[in-house]
C-alpha atoms as one frame of an Amber mdcrd trajectory, in Angstrom:
protein
   9.464  11.699 -60.231   9.156   9.666 -56.982   6.654  10.902 -54.429   8.262
  12.521 -51.389   8.432  10.106 -48.456   6.573  11.255 -45.337   8.648  11.496
 -42.093   8.488   8.372 -40.099   7.372  10.088 -36.947   5.174  12.752 -38.278
   5.589  16.229 -39.652   7.637  18.717 -37.303   5.628  21.747 -35.979   5.375
  24.715 -38.378   5.969  28.487 -37.319   2.723  29.972 -36.035   2.951  33.667
 -35.222  -0.341  33.569 -33.185   0.923  30.766 -30.851   1.729  32.323 -27.361
   1.774  29.250 -25.101  -1.137  27.329 -23.649  -4.338  28.104 -25.735  -7.020
  30.007 -24.014  -9.721  29.495 -26.562 -10.448  25.754 -26.170 -13.383  23.394
 -25.952 -14.216  20.457 -23.866 -12.538  17.199 -24.753 -13.435  13.509 -24.368
 -16.946  14.444 -23.188 -18.260  10.762 -23.413 -15.517   9.697 -20.905 -16.363
  12.668 -18.740 -20.056  11.728 -18.515 -18.968   8.077 -17.817 -16.658   9.242
 -14.953 -19.288  11.392 -13.356 -21.886   8.453 -13.643 -19.352   5.992 -12.001
 -18.487   8.535  -9.179 -22.336   8.784  -8.479 -22.409   4.998  -8.371 -19.443
   5.106  -6.033 -21.231   7.368  -3.741 -24.354   5.074  -3.892 -22.201   2.022
  -3.064 -20.720   3.909  -0.068 -24.157   4.868   1.304 -25.396   1.301   0.823
 -22.357  -0.019   2.589 -22.643   2.424   5.490 -26.320   1.493   5.980 -25.626
  -2.296   5.951 -22.198  -2.724   7.580 -21.009  -2.773  11.090 -17.231  -2.339
  11.710 -17.721  -3.586  15.263 -17.697  -7.124  13.770 -14.007  -6.752  12.826
 -13.086  -5.172  16.281 -14.994  -7.104  19.061 -14.969 -10.825  20.007 -18.432
 -12.353  19.233 -20.365 -14.761  21.383 -22.639 -17.612  20.431 -25.496 -15.212
  19.691 -23.473 -12.893  17.459 -23.322 -10.279  20.162 -20.128  -8.131  20.665
 -18.164  -8.479  23.841 -17.213  -5.140  25.456 -19.241  -2.982  23.054 -20.009
   0.400  24.642 -23.713   1.232  25.132 -24.867  -2.337  25.520 -25.384  -4.732
  28.408 -22.032  -6.394  27.500 -19.964  -3.253  27.796 -18.221  -4.376  30.931
 -17.952  -8.100  29.705 -14.882  -7.770  27.477 -13.559 -11.414  27.596 -14.896
 -14.350  25.672 -15.357 -17.519  27.598 -15.471 -21.082  26.053 -17.764 -23.559
  27.897 -15.693 -26.494  26.983 -12.215 -25.588  25.281 -11.592 -29.240  24.703
 -14.131 -29.179  21.856 -11.899 -26.723  20.047  -9.523 -29.726  19.399 -11.941
 -30.914  16.693 -10.318 -30.640  13.141 -13.565 -28.924  11.915 -12.430 -25.939
  13.879  -9.673 -25.323  11.309 -12.243 -25.619   8.505 -15.098 -23.680   9.784
 -13.304 -21.195  12.240 -15.744 -21.901  15.018 -15.379 -24.112  18.199 -18.527
 -26.439  18.613 -19.048 -25.188  22.176 -21.089 -22.369  23.744 -19.156 -19.038
  23.925 -20.268 -16.157  26.136 -19.059 -12.707  27.263 -17.649 -12.440  30.706
 -16.132  -9.617  32.880 -13.148 -11.775  33.932 -11.820 -15.135  33.078 -12.058
 -17.818  35.805  -9.155 -17.794  38.176  -9.813 -21.183  40.033 -10.614 -24.889
  39.179 -14.087 -26.123  40.142 -16.734 -28.383  38.800 -20.475 -27.745  38.577
 -21.171 -30.471  41.179 -18.816 -29.169  43.856 -19.745 -25.544  43.256 -23.558
 -26.400  43.582 -22.861 -27.725  47.159 -21.602 -24.383  48.301 -23.633 -21.159
  47.917 -20.693 -18.937  47.627 -19.015 -21.048  45.085 -22.198 -21.338  42.986
 -22.618 -17.519  43.011 -19.148 -17.247  41.541 -19.951 -20.135  39.184 -23.058
 -18.460  37.848 -20.927 -15.669  36.415 -19.952 -18.053  33.806 -23.461 -19.383
  33.004 -26.158 -18.142  30.817 -28.988 -16.154  32.127 -31.906 -17.788  33.880
 -29.856 -20.176  36.240 -31.455 -20.142  39.703 -30.538 -22.039  42.930 -33.753
 -24.070  42.754 -32.716 -25.725  39.376 -31.144 -29.155  39.608 -27.809 -30.168
  38.194 -29.186 -32.550  35.469 -31.684 -29.703  34.368 -28.804 -27.202  34.091
 -26.627 -29.577  32.128 -29.422 -30.668  29.935 -30.377 -27.105  28.880 -26.705
 -26.158  28.450 -26.944 -23.273  30.853 -23.549 -23.748  32.596 -20.202 -25.376
  31.746 -19.596 -28.593  33.778 -16.231 -27.297  34.958 -14.117 -24.106  35.257
 -10.354 -24.088  34.580  -8.021 -21.358  35.796  -7.609 -19.157  32.626  -5.807
 -16.094  31.417  -7.088 -13.544  28.909  -5.381 -13.647  25.521  -6.589 -11.210
  22.821  -9.736 -10.879  24.960 -10.367 -14.608  25.074  -9.982 -16.939  28.019
  -7.538 -19.762  27.561  -6.444 -22.293  30.174  -3.478 -20.994  32.134  -1.105
 -23.791  31.138   2.329 -23.961  32.707   5.343 -26.312  33.142   6.260 -28.059
  36.333   9.345 -30.372  36.072   8.932 -30.524  32.343   5.266 -31.560  32.597
   2.287 -29.338  31.567   0.072 -28.251  34.323  -3.286 -26.321  34.737  -3.756
 -24.496  37.951  -0.502 -26.017  39.336  -2.059 -29.469  38.798  -1.000 -32.059
  36.154  -4.513 -33.417  35.845  -8.061 -32.255  36.002 -11.507 -33.771  36.129
 -13.666 -33.326  32.988 -17.330 -32.948  32.484 -17.902 -36.780  32.883 -15.875
 -36.930  36.122 -12.979 -38.601  34.352  -9.269 -37.656  35.275  -7.497 -36.232
  32.406  -3.849 -34.917  31.793  -3.426 -31.226  31.483  -1.592 -31.695  28.168
  -5.042 -32.793  26.691  -5.936 -29.150  26.698  -3.196 -28.195  24.331  -4.892
 -29.243  21.089  -7.941 -27.047  21.926  -5.806 -24.149  22.847  -3.646 -24.548
  19.620  -6.704 -24.820  17.384  -8.508 -21.824  18.997  -5.193 -19.902  18.689
  -4.938 -20.630  14.981  -8.454 -19.324  14.435  -7.476 -15.954  15.978  -3.808
 -15.742  15.102  -4.222 -13.336  12.184  -6.651 -11.217  14.184  -4.278 -11.138
  16.985  -1.498  -9.733  14.863  -3.850  -7.175  13.311  -4.982  -6.125  16.801
  -1.455  -5.745  18.074  -0.662  -3.681  14.909  -3.780  -1.535  15.660  -2.665
  -1.143  19.226   0.826   0.009  18.092  -0.807   2.543  15.862  -2.905   3.891
  18.824   0.346   4.210  20.872   2.457   5.777  18.263   0.152   7.770  15.869
   1.203  11.239  17.104   4.832  10.301  16.838   4.218   8.977  13.312   2.453
  12.410  12.354   5.382  14.293  13.912   7.757  12.153  11.734   5.613  12.791
   8.622   5.608  16.530   9.374   9.424  16.433   9.699   9.512  14.597   6.401
   7.410  17.219   4.715   9.511  20.006   6.066  12.628  18.305   5.052  11.396
  17.730   1.499  10.149  21.314   1.287  13.604  22.613   2.581  15.413  20.509
  -0.066  13.063  21.823  -2.683  13.662  25.493  -1.718  17.431  24.985  -1.513
  17.370  23.403  -4.912  15.612  26.623  -6.190  18.498  28.804  -5.013  21.445
  26.289  -4.846  20.629  23.769  -7.500  24.075  22.735  -8.541  25.492  22.546
  -4.952  22.458  20.826  -3.627  22.501  17.975  -6.354  26.145  17.178  -5.372
  25.314  17.367  -1.748  22.305  14.927  -2.280  24.765  12.541  -4.198  27.347
  12.687  -1.533  25.070  12.253   1.334  23.137   9.246  -0.294  26.522   7.506
  -0.678  27.302   8.334   3.063  23.991   7.313   4.347  23.977   3.986   2.516
  27.756   3.530   3.718  26.568   4.014   7.279  23.844   1.518   6.809  26.538
  -0.934   5.701  28.696  -0.165   8.747  25.790  -0.460  11.112  24.794  -3.816
   9.711  28.352  -5.159   9.994  28.432  -3.985  13.704  25.257  -5.771  14.449
  26.449  -8.842  12.606  29.735  -8.843  14.692  28.038  -8.200  18.015  25.815
 -11.291  17.539  28.812 -13.533  17.140  28.765 -16.271  19.877  25.375 -15.224
  20.971  23.173 -18.387  21.680  20.784 -18.970  18.828  22.296 -16.172  16.677
  23.507 -18.618  14.020  19.967 -19.982  13.220  19.101 -19.438   9.526  15.967
 -17.573   8.527  14.780 -20.773   6.674  15.070 -22.777   9.929  13.300 -19.849
  11.902  10.316 -19.964   9.556   7.684 -17.225   9.598   7.328 -15.291  12.922
   4.703 -12.596  13.455   7.123 -10.769  15.718   9.673  -9.407  13.241  12.138
  -8.425  15.974  13.015 -12.043  16.313  14.749 -11.931  12.894  17.048  -9.118
  14.208  18.480 -11.453  16.744  20.062 -13.738  14.071  23.278 -12.980  12.196
  21.916 -14.000   8.805  19.361 -11.141   8.727  22.138  -8.531   9.210  24.324
 -10.155   6.753  21.531 -10.004   4.136  20.930  -6.383   4.861  24.632  -5.610
   4.583  24.877  -7.382   1.157  21.759  -5.639  -0.212  22.999  -2.268   0.849
  26.493  -3.031  -0.618  24.989  -3.818  -3.980  22.840  -0.721  -4.045  25.957
   1.406  -3.025  28.067  -0.232  -5.909  25.365   0.219  -8.487  24.887   3.995
  -7.542  28.494   4.639  -7.734  29.010   2.925 -11.077  26.058   4.855 -12.536
  27.588   8.062 -11.264  30.922   7.268 -12.873  29.614   6.254 -16.164  26.985
   9.016 -16.381  29.281  11.797 -15.055  29.121  13.965 -18.215  25.417  13.630
 -18.532  24.989  14.392 -15.000  26.549  17.798 -15.430  24.052  18.548 -18.270
  21.131  17.238 -16.137  22.237  19.438 -13.173  22.110  22.409 -15.579  18.670
  21.415 -16.635  17.617  21.288 -12.982  19.003  24.666 -12.679  16.823  25.858
 -15.436  13.759  24.169 -13.871  14.741  25.982 -10.633  14.410  29.300 -12.425
  11.001  28.304 -13.853   9.763  27.277 -10.280  11.062  30.500  -8.980   8.636
  32.287 -11.094   5.782  29.876 -10.311   6.469  29.555  -6.425   2.874  28.450
  -5.731   3.823  25.143  -7.562   5.862  24.108  -4.637   2.741  23.992  -2.400
   0.426  22.199  -4.923   1.550  18.811  -3.679  -0.278  19.651  -0.517  -3.573
  19.834  -2.452  -2.740  16.610  -4.164  -2.111  14.881  -0.813  -5.419  16.125
   0.511  -7.470  14.817  -2.354  -5.555  11.438  -2.280  -6.095  11.193   1.484
  -9.914  11.802   0.845  -9.786   8.999  -1.862  -7.931   6.541   0.357 -10.069
   7.205   3.347 -13.340   6.845   1.377 -12.065   3.531  -0.124 -10.882   2.155
   3.172 -14.150   3.048   5.049 -16.344   1.632   2.332 -14.299  -1.593   2.202
 -14.527  -2.085   5.926 -18.284  -1.437   5.904 -18.740  -3.798   2.910 -16.810
  -6.459   4.524 -18.893  -6.379   7.690 -22.324  -5.824   6.147 -23.305  -9.495
   6.351 -25.925 -10.926   8.845 -25.090 -13.351  11.549 -25.555 -17.004  10.486
 -26.213 -19.686  13.130 -25.475 -23.449  12.386 -25.733 -26.640  14.215 -22.480
 -27.879  15.779 -22.053 -31.400  17.268 -19.117 -33.602  18.148 -20.831 -36.907
  17.269 -22.600 -37.946  14.001 -25.906 -35.771  13.565 -28.023 -35.525  10.398
 -28.480 -31.829  11.024 -24.793 -30.981  11.536 -23.812 -27.607   9.989 -27.440
 -26.842   8.981 -28.755 -23.274   9.655 -30.634 -22.853  12.952 -32.271 -20.251
  15.103 -30.801 -19.888  18.548 -33.939 -18.263  20.048 -36.037 -21.517  19.993
 -33.380 -24.199  19.307 -33.874 -26.004  22.690 -37.461 -26.828  21.731 -36.709
 -27.689  18.026 -36.723 -31.020  16.292 -33.021 -30.593  15.576 -32.162 -30.439
  19.307 -34.422 -33.506  19.896 -32.695 -35.504  17.102 -29.255 -34.543  18.281
 -29.395 -33.800  22.141 -25.790 -32.787  22.438 -25.754 -30.406  19.602 -25.458
 -26.612  19.871 -26.871 -23.766  17.756 -23.953 -21.408  17.581 -23.086 -18.343
  15.710 -20.897 -19.533  12.625 -20.077 -16.533  10.484 -21.495 -13.500   8.821
 -23.240 -13.928   5.627 -26.559 -13.674   3.932 -28.775 -14.922   0.968 -30.290
 -11.599  -0.131 -29.481 -10.082  -3.485 -27.200  -7.561  -1.787 -25.160 -10.222
  -0.056 -24.818 -12.277  -3.276 -23.108  -9.288  -5.034 -20.849  -8.151  -2.209
 -17.733  -9.541  -4.027 -18.816  -7.419  -7.133 -19.329  -4.388  -4.995 -15.782
  -4.869  -3.340 -14.335  -5.091  -6.824 -16.231  -1.896  -7.895 -14.844  -0.195
  -4.762 -11.164  -1.167  -5.568 -11.492  -0.163  -9.203 -12.986   3.179  -8.412
 -10.200   3.677  -5.940  -7.551   3.090  -8.722  -9.453   5.294 -11.063 -10.025
   8.196  -8.574  -6.411   8.086  -7.381  -5.106   8.116 -10.847  -7.439  10.973
 -11.733  -6.054  13.078  -8.799  -2.454  12.411  -9.854  -3.277  13.254 -13.521
  -4.979  16.446 -12.336  -1.761  17.357 -10.663   0.367  16.595 -13.597  -1.812
  18.567 -16.134  -2.051  21.627 -13.791   1.751  21.850 -13.257   2.361  21.190
 -16.870   0.087  24.099 -17.901   1.679  26.448 -15.337   5.314  25.675 -16.466
   4.196  25.944 -20.038   2.905  29.344 -19.417   6.504  30.296 -18.050   8.260
  28.721 -21.033   6.171  30.310 -23.753   6.359  33.767 -22.256   8.758  35.747
 -24.462   9.533  38.309 -21.792   9.637  36.409 -18.493   7.823  37.044 -16.110
   6.035  40.012 -17.674   4.132  37.805 -20.323   3.082  35.278 -17.709  -0.400
  35.105 -16.277  -0.809  36.445 -12.657  -1.594  33.041 -11.172  -0.384  30.354
 -13.484  -1.206  27.348 -11.249  -4.810  28.353 -10.517  -5.420  29.266 -14.131
  -4.075  25.904 -15.343  -6.123  24.081 -12.583  -9.200  25.897 -13.847  -8.585
  25.037 -17.450  -7.965  21.361 -16.546 -11.185  21.011 -14.564 -13.382  23.028
 -16.989 -12.379  21.614 -20.268 -10.276  18.472 -19.816 -11.951  16.381 -17.034
 -12.899  13.875 -19.797  -9.252  13.646 -21.021  -8.087  13.143 -17.459 -10.599
  10.466 -16.841  -9.746   8.681 -20.017  -6.013   8.519 -19.382  -6.600   7.458
 -15.800  -9.136   4.877 -16.794  -6.695   3.129 -19.163  -4.066   3.145 -16.315
  -6.611   1.809 -13.801  -7.643  -1.086 -16.070  -4.091  -2.225 -16.291  -3.678
  -1.903 -12.507  -6.751  -3.920 -11.810  -5.471  -6.610 -14.195  -2.221  -6.763
 -12.280  -4.218  -7.002  -8.902  -6.196  -9.955 -10.408  -3.079 -11.734 -11.602
  -1.498 -11.371  -8.114  -4.778 -12.765  -6.681  -4.727 -15.707  -9.051  -1.115
 -16.293  -8.194  -2.010 -16.321  -4.528  -4.807 -18.686  -5.004  -3.009 -21.086
  -7.232   0.242 -21.136  -5.180   1.360 -24.586  -4.452  -1.135 -26.201  -6.865
   0.047 -24.989 -10.268   2.313 -26.540 -12.635   5.593 -25.127 -13.925   4.226
 -24.042 -17.271   1.394 -22.297 -15.547   3.779 -20.689 -13.117   5.934 -19.425
 -15.945   3.052 -18.155 -18.019   1.636 -16.262 -14.984   5.157 -14.875 -14.264
   5.380 -13.596 -17.810   1.858 -11.977 -17.712   2.840 -10.199 -14.551   6.067
  -8.891 -16.072   4.434  -7.831 -19.288   1.578  -5.951 -17.488   4.120  -4.309
 -15.255   6.137  -2.999 -18.175   2.860  -1.946 -19.826   1.893   0.076 -16.793
   5.195   1.841 -16.807   4.814   2.704 -20.468   1.245   4.050 -20.011   2.319
   6.153 -17.191   5.098   7.625 -19.288   2.742   8.237 -22.167  -0.088   9.682
 -20.065   2.347  12.081 -18.452   3.462  13.555 -21.864  -0.018  13.423 -23.210
  -1.303  15.626 -20.347   1.491  18.149 -21.088   0.277  18.323 -24.752  -3.351
  18.651 -23.549  -2.412  21.406 -21.075  -0.649  23.381 -24.075  -2.899  22.760
 -27.068  -6.243  21.650 -25.443  -6.798  18.700 -27.732  -8.371  15.360 -26.923
  -6.281  12.691 -24.949  -5.618  10.291 -27.868  -4.562  13.102 -30.264  -2.262
  14.700 -27.576  -0.780  11.176 -26.794  -0.027  10.740 -30.390   1.500  14.125
 -30.826   3.616  13.724 -27.495   4.824  10.271 -28.715   5.827  11.433 -32.183
   7.548  14.535 -30.759   9.437  12.253 -28.297  10.434   9.819 -31.039  11.758
  12.748 -33.150  14.024  13.629 -30.115  14.726   9.982 -28.947  18.275  10.364
 -27.932  17.653  13.405 -25.797  14.801  11.608 -24.111  16.858   8.573 -23.266
  19.833  10.531 -21.986  18.701  13.748 -20.404  15.283  13.128 -19.079  16.146
   9.740 -17.483  19.399  11.011 -15.972  17.330  13.866 -14.311  14.926  11.429
 -12.925  17.827   9.351 -11.553  19.202  12.534  -9.576  15.737  13.413  -8.300
  15.318   9.826  -7.130  18.494  10.087  -5.236  17.078  13.037  -3.445  13.977
  11.092  -2.533  16.203   8.267  -1.328  18.256  10.552   0.889  15.152  12.096
   2.562  13.789   8.372   3.194  17.047   7.294   4.467  17.480  10.169   7.027
  13.952   9.847   8.339  14.148   5.962   8.343  17.348   6.010  10.429  16.018
   8.509  12.883  12.899   6.460  13.256  14.809   3.300  13.798  16.895   4.720
  16.704  13.859   6.437  18.229  11.263   3.594  18.138  13.773   0.786  18.882
  14.935   2.317  22.081  18.576   1.898  21.139  19.331   5.494  22.051  19.101
   6.095  25.855  17.946   9.613  25.437  14.704   8.348  23.874  14.059   5.361
  26.161  11.491   7.047  28.359  10.095   9.094  25.377   9.426   6.477  22.774
   6.163   4.459  23.231   6.305   0.867  24.243   5.216  -1.253  21.185   4.521
  -4.887  20.305   6.294  -4.368  16.891   8.507  -1.297  16.634   8.806  -1.893
  12.955   5.172  -0.814  12.451   5.783   2.955  12.828   9.091   2.633  11.184
   7.657   1.112   8.115   4.746   3.466   8.110   7.158   6.410   8.296   9.396
   5.146   5.566   6.463   4.647   3.129   4.861   7.845   4.030   8.157   9.841
   3.768   8.792   8.351   0.309   5.315   9.447  -0.720   5.696  12.874   0.559
   9.133  13.316  -0.914   7.947  11.872  -4.209   4.981  14.423  -4.252   7.447
  17.492  -3.739  10.112  16.276  -6.053   7.300  15.455  -8.637   7.082  19.316
  -9.078  10.657  19.272 -10.374  10.202  16.244 -12.469   7.143  17.757 -14.018
   8.865  21.029 -14.621  11.799  19.208 -16.344   9.526  17.191 -18.581   7.398
  20.179 -19.562  10.432  22.361 -20.382  11.934  19.483 -22.391   8.821  18.963
 -24.443   8.368  22.761 -24.873  11.996  23.110 -25.963  11.686  20.318 -28.631
   8.500  22.103 -29.945  10.519  25.350 -29.855  13.233  24.040 -32.065  10.652
  22.889 -34.699   8.613  26.118 -34.648  11.376  28.754 -34.512  14.875  29.301
 -35.896  16.371  31.872 -33.466  15.963  34.740 -35.997  14.525  38.158 -35.168
  11.263  37.129 -37.008  11.145  33.752 -35.312  12.999  33.980 -32.025  13.419
  31.078 -29.698  11.390  31.291 -26.444  14.048  29.151 -24.562  16.517  30.989
 -22.278  20.039  31.127 -23.530  21.232  28.818 -20.710  18.712  26.134 -21.743
  19.656  26.514 -25.416  23.353  26.138 -24.493  22.565  22.988 -22.443  20.436
  21.114 -24.887  21.925  22.426 -28.154  25.408  21.165 -27.009  23.869  17.857
 -26.268  22.326  17.768 -29.756  25.673  18.660 -31.394  27.330  15.681 -29.471
  24.562  13.364 -30.504  24.538  14.686 -34.027  28.319  14.120 -34.421  27.964
  10.531 -33.027  25.168   9.676 -35.446  27.238  11.107 -38.305  30.121   9.025
 -37.404  27.920   5.963 -37.291  26.528   6.858 -40.741  29.973   7.250 -42.225
  31.035   3.797 -40.952  27.832   2.276 -42.534  28.728   3.923 -45.845  32.237
   2.668 -45.847  30.975  -0.906 -45.283  28.447  -0.642 -48.172  30.782  -0.947
 -51.178  32.663  -3.904 -49.679  29.439  -5.594 -49.231  28.420  -5.069 -52.821
  31.859  -6.380 -54.040  31.351  -9.469 -51.995  27.836  -9.990 -53.458  29.074
  -9.462 -56.897  31.942 -11.959 -56.434  29.522 -14.457 -55.003  27.403 -14.215
 -58.113
């Protein structure tokens, strides 16, 4: 007698009369991982304290003079000196500027940029002019000092050029006069040696100095836009939160109608987007410069420039049209499954109706995530600004001490200055040689890794909490009488008390994969332009594989947390049980679960589209009613993009309640089918509606599978005869 073959995906659940839903008598799981997580959190706090004690965010905000002091810093002697002045902007034309991000000339903080042209020789002859000139000199300049002495000690610039502040730095006020570059309405100027030079010679210095601060300039403009629009962004996010909550509440009472309303409105909103893009595309016809291609335009920091060319709107229109067609085709091909998914969402609405506090749980998740993000961001800023000022020797001519470290306090009397009389000891960058500074990169990596771990832990906590609450609803034979009084709080308590280790374990696995993806993106960025095609292909394959792996781990973790919430077992055991259960119900998972996710995604897409369209018309000033209300911004896309991303995260948080409810009910349904048979002794816990939905789907899938099996059996004899004939 042949031994009985074991089921491929494990033994189905057996009937257990004592099982009444989430087990209360449970023990702590994955204790080792819990201890490791606590140790890492304590280490994270230590890194934060160390960074806050060493860092100085002012280094990232204020311009820095040659002594490493901050221009315009409140509470210092330089509080009113907000502008950075270059003694000789011509020296910024050196190619070394682009390599070392520092102009080899003295830089000092001043109240205002010079507004007139004058030389030191001319100003020295007139007391009034010399008093004005001394505003742009170092401290210690007196009327009794001679011009050679002032120049030798580098106390004053040899000339002043009319300048204008740009990102709090003084640049020559260059203009055009008859197609010729001018400075101070003159096409020439006298340099420090008395030689007459063309104003165009200043261009290289201005360009290089601009390259040094271009990235900082964009960041500062974005920062200024946030300071001007933050309250409107908050109002928009509150509107997004209320809209999401309204949709969820309406889904609770009008699930069927709301799903069809969402589908129709998504199609209409995307259709309006296509129409608007076409109108913009048509309006730009014949406009000068509108036919320039994006490739010809190149990269521009002001993104509004792209909206002035036709190709941009054509690209938007094509993308939206493709999305519209894909959604319509999916709705047509999945129309029968959508009806079943809508019925499943209705059942989820009943469950949420008995656990109404679950609708507000995302607010708690948002709060925890906000704390995690804020801690990571603040720590990252303090770590990146915790270096010490490093001073180096800068010189235009050949100097044996060039780029060596120096001390600005006594540099004028040093051997370096005597060897290279024209050299300057200037602030170069922030760095350090201590143990702390050597391991700054490792601390930044630790900060990023713990950010991923903590953020995934918070998300996992929300999933397990909601899973435990909805499992309490499902396994209550008499609903809601057999349910606990506060299912969400009870589930949250169980998750934190017994399963912190399991939550940490699952989130750790996901964080490792995510940090590998970050490293791959970093390597791709560093090797861009210098990698061979095989290396590029390999890197692309690795990025794709780890993206797929991350999606799979997220799916597996989600179902593992449901099993942990119900049975209280360890993470690995729960993940295995969940995977086997899903494999035993593979067709249902592929069809129902994913179709439901698609419908919920359309809901999120609708909310994002509505808020995004409203934000676009408000911040762009295209509606006259908002012209005086909307803030004046450098880049109006900054608040729009922030609102779109924030709205999606908010909508995702609220709709995740429904998604988690559907996933939990689905797993519980599969368990219920294996445990019970619907008899009086072993009654089903599922509602009659849910049984009708999923049982009908099972019958359809079973009949399909039976037809496939019959076709296979009909082909078998023919194959055997062919084999025999061949022999």
